[in-house]
Tab-separated table of N, CA, C and O in Angstrom:
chain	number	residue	atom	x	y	z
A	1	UNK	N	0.839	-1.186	0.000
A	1	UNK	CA	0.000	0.000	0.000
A	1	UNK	C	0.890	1.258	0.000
A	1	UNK	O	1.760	1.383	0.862
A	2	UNK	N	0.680	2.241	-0.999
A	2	UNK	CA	1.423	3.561	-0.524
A	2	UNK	C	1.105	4.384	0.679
A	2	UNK	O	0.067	4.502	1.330
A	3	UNK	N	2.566	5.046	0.821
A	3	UNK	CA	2.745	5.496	2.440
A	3	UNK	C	2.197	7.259	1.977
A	3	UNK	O	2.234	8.126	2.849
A	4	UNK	N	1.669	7.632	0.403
A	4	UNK	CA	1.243	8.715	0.319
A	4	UNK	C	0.843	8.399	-0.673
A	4	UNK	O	1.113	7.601	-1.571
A	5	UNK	N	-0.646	9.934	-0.169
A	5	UNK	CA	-1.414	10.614	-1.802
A	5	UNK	C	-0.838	11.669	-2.460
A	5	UNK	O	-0.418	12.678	-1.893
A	6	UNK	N	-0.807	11.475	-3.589
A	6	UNK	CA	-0.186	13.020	-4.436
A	6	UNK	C	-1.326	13.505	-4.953
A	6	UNK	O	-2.252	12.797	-5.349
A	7	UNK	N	-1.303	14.901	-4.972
A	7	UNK	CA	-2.331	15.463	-6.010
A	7	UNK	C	-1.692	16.576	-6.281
A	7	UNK	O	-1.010	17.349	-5.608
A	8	UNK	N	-2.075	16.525	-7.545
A	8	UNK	CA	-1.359	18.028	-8.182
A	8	UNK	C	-2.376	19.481	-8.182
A	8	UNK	O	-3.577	19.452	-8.449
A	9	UNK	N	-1.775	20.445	-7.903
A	9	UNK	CA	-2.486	21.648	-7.515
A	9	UNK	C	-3.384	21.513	-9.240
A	9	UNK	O	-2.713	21.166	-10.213
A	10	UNK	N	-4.345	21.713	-9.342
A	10	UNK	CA	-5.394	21.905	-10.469
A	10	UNK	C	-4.713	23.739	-10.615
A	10	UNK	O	-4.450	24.531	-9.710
A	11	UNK	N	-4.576	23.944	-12.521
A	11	UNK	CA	-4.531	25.355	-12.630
A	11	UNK	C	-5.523	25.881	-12.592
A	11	UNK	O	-6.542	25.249	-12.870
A	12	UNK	N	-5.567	26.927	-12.313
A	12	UNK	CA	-6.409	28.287	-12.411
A	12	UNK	C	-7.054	28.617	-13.540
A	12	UNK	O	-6.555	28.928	-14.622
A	13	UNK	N	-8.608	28.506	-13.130
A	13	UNK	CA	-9.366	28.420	-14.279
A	13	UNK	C	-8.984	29.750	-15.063
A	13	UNK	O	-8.123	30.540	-14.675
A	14	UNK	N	-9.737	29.887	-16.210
A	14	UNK	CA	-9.501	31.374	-16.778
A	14	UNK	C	-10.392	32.292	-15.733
A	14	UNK	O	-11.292	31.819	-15.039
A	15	UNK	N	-9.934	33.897	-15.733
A	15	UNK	CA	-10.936	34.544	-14.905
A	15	UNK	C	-10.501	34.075	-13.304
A	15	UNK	O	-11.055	34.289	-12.225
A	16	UNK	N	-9.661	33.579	-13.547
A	16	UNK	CA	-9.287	32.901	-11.821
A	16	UNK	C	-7.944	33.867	-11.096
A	16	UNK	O	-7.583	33.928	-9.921
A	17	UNK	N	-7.339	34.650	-12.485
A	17	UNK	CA	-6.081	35.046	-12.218
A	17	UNK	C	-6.113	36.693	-12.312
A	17	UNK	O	-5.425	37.416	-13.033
A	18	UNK	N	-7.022	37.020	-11.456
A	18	UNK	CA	-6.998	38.449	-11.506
A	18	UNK	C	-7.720	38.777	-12.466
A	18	UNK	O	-8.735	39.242	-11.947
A	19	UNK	N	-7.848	38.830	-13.888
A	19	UNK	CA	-8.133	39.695	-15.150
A	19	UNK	C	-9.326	39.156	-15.196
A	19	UNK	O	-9.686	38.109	-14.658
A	20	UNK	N	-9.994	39.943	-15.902
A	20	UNK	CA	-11.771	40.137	-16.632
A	20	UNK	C	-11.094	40.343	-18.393
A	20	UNK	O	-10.269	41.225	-18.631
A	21	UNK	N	-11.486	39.611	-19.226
A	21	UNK	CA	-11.964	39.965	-20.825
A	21	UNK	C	-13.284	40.579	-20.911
A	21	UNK	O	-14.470	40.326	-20.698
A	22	UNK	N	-12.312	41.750	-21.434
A	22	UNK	CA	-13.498	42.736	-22.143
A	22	UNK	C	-13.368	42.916	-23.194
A	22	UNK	O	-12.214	43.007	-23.614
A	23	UNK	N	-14.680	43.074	-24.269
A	23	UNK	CA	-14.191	43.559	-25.395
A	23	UNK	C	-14.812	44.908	-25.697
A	23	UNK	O	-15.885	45.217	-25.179
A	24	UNK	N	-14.090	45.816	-26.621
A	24	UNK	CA	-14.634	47.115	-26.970
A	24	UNK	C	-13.808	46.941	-28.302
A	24	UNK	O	-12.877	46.320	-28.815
A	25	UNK	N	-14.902	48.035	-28.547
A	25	UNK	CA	-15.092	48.464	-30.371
A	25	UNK	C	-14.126	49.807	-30.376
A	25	UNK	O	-14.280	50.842	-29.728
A	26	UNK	N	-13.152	49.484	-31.249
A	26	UNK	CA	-12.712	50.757	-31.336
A	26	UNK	C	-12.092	51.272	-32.861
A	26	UNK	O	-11.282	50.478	-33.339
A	27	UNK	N	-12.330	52.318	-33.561
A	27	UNK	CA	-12.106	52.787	-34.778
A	27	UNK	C	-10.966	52.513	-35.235
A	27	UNK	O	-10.035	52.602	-34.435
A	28	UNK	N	-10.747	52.208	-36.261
A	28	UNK	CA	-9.598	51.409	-36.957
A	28	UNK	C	-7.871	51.997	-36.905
A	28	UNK	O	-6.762	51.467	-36.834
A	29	UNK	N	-8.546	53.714	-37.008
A	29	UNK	CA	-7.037	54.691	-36.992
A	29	UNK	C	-6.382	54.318	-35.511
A	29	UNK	O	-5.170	54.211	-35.326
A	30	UNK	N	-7.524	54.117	-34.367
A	30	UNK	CA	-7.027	53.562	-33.034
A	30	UNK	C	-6.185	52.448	-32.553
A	30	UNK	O	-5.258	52.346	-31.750
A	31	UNK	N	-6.897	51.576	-33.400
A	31	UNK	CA	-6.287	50.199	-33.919
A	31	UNK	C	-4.648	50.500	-34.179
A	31	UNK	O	-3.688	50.320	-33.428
A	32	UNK	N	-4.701	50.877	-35.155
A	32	UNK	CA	-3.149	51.309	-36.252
A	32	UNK	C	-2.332	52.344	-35.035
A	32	UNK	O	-1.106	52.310	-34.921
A	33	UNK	N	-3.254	53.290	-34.124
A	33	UNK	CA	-1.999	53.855	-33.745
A	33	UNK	C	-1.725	52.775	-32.762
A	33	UNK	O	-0.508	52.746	-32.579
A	34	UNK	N	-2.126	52.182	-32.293
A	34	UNK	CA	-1.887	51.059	-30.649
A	34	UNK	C	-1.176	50.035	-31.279
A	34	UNK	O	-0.127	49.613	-30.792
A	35	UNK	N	-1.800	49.455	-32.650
A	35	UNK	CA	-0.242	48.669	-33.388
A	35	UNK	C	1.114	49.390	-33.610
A	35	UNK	O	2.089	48.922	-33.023
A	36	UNK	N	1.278	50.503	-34.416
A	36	UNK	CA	2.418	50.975	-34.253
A	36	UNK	C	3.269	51.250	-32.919
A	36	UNK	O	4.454	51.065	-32.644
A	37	UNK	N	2.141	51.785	-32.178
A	37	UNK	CA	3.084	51.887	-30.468
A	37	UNK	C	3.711	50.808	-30.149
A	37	UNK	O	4.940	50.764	-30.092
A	38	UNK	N	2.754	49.566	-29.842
A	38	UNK	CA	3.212	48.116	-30.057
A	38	UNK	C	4.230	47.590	-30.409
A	38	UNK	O	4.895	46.838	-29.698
A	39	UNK	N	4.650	48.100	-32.233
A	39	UNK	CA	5.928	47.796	-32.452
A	39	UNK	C	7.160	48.337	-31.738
A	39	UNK	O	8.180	47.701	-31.474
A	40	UNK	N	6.929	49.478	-31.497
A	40	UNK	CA	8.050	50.484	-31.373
A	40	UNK	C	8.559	50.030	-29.906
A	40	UNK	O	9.743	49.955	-29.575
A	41	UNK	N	7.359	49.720	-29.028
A	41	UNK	CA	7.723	49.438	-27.117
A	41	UNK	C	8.069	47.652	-27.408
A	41	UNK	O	8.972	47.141	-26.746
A	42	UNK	N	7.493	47.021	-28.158
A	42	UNK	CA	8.270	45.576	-27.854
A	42	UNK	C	6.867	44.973	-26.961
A	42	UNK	O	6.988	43.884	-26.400
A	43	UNK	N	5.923	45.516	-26.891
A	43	UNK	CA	4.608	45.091	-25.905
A	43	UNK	C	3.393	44.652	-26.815
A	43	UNK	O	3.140	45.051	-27.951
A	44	UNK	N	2.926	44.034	-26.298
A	44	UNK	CA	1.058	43.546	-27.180
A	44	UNK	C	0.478	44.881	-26.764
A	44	UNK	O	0.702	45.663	-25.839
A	45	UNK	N	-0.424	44.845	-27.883
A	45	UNK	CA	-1.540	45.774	-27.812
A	45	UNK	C	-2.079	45.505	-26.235
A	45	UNK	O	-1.913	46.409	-25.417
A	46	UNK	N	-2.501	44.685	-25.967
A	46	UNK	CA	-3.293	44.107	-24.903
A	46	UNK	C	-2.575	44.904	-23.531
A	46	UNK	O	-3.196	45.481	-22.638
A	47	UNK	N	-1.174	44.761	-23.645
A	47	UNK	CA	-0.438	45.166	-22.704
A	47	UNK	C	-0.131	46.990	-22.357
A	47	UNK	O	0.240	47.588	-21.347
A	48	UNK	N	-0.440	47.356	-23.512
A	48	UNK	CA	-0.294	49.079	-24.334
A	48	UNK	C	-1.776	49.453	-23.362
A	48	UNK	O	-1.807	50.036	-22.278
A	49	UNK	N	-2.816	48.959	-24.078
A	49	UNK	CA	-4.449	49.081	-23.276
A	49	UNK	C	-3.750	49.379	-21.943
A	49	UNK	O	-3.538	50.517	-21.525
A	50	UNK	N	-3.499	48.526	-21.474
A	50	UNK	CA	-3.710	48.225	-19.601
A	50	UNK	C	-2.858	49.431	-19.117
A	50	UNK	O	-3.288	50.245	-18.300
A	51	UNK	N	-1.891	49.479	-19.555
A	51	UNK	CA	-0.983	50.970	-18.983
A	51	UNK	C	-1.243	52.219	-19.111
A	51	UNK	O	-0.907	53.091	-18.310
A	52	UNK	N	-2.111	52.443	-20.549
A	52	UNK	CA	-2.540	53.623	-20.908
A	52	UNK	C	-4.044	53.511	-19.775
A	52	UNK	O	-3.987	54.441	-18.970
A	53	UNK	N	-5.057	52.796	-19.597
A	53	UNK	CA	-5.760	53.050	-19.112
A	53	UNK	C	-5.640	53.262	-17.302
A	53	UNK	O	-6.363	53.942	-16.574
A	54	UNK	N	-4.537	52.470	-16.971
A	54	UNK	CA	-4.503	52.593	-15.495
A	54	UNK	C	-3.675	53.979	-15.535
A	54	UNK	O	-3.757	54.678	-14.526
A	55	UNK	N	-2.998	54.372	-16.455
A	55	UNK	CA	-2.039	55.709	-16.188
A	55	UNK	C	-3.352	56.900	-16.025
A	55	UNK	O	-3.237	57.762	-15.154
A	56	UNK	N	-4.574	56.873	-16.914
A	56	UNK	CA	-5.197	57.776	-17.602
A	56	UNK	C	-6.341	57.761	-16.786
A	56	UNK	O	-7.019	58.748	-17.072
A	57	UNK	N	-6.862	57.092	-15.904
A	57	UNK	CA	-8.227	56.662	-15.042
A	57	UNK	C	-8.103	57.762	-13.757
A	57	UNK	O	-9.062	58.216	-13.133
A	58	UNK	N	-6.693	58.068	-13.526
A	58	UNK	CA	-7.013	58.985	-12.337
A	58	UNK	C	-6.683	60.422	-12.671
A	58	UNK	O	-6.805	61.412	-11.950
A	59	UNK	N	-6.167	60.315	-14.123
A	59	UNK	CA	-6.607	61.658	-14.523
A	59	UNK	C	-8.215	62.499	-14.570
A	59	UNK	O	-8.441	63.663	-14.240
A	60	UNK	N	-9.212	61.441	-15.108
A	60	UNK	CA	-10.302	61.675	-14.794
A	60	UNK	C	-11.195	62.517	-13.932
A	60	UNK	O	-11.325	62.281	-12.731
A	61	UNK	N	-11.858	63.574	-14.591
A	61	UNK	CA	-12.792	64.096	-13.704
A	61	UNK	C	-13.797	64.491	-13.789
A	61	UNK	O	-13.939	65.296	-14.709
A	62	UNK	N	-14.961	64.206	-12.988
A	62	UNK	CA	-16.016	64.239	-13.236
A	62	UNK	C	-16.917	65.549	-13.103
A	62	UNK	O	-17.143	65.968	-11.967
A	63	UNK	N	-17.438	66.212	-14.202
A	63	UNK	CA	-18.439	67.353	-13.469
A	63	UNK	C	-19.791	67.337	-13.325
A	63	UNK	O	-20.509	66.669	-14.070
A	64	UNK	N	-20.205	68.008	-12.440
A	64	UNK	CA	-21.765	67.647	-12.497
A	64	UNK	C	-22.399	68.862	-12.378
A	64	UNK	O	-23.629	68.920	-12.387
């Protein structure tokens, strides 16, 4: 009889690791400039999004 159980840690479903997929529509010239940035930094688009928006969110202000 074995003197142990193994179990392997199960990965992390998707959505398990911090991040939400979202999708948004965005105009094509937007597209092209976030690809070119892309090339130039060595980063995914995906990765370009996330910095520009967390840099740009507390610029934000609201009037009422």
């Amino acid at each position: 009889m074995a003197e142990e159980i193994r179990i392997k840690k199960k990965a992390a479903r998707r959505g398990d690791d911090g991040y939400k997929i979202v999708s948004v529509r965005m105009k094509d010239e937007l597209v092209e400039r976030l690809d070119t940035l892309s090339a130039q930094t060595n980063r995914s688009r995906n990765e370009l999004i996330n910095i520009l928006l967390v840099s740009a969110i507390d610029l934000v202000k609201i009037e009422g």
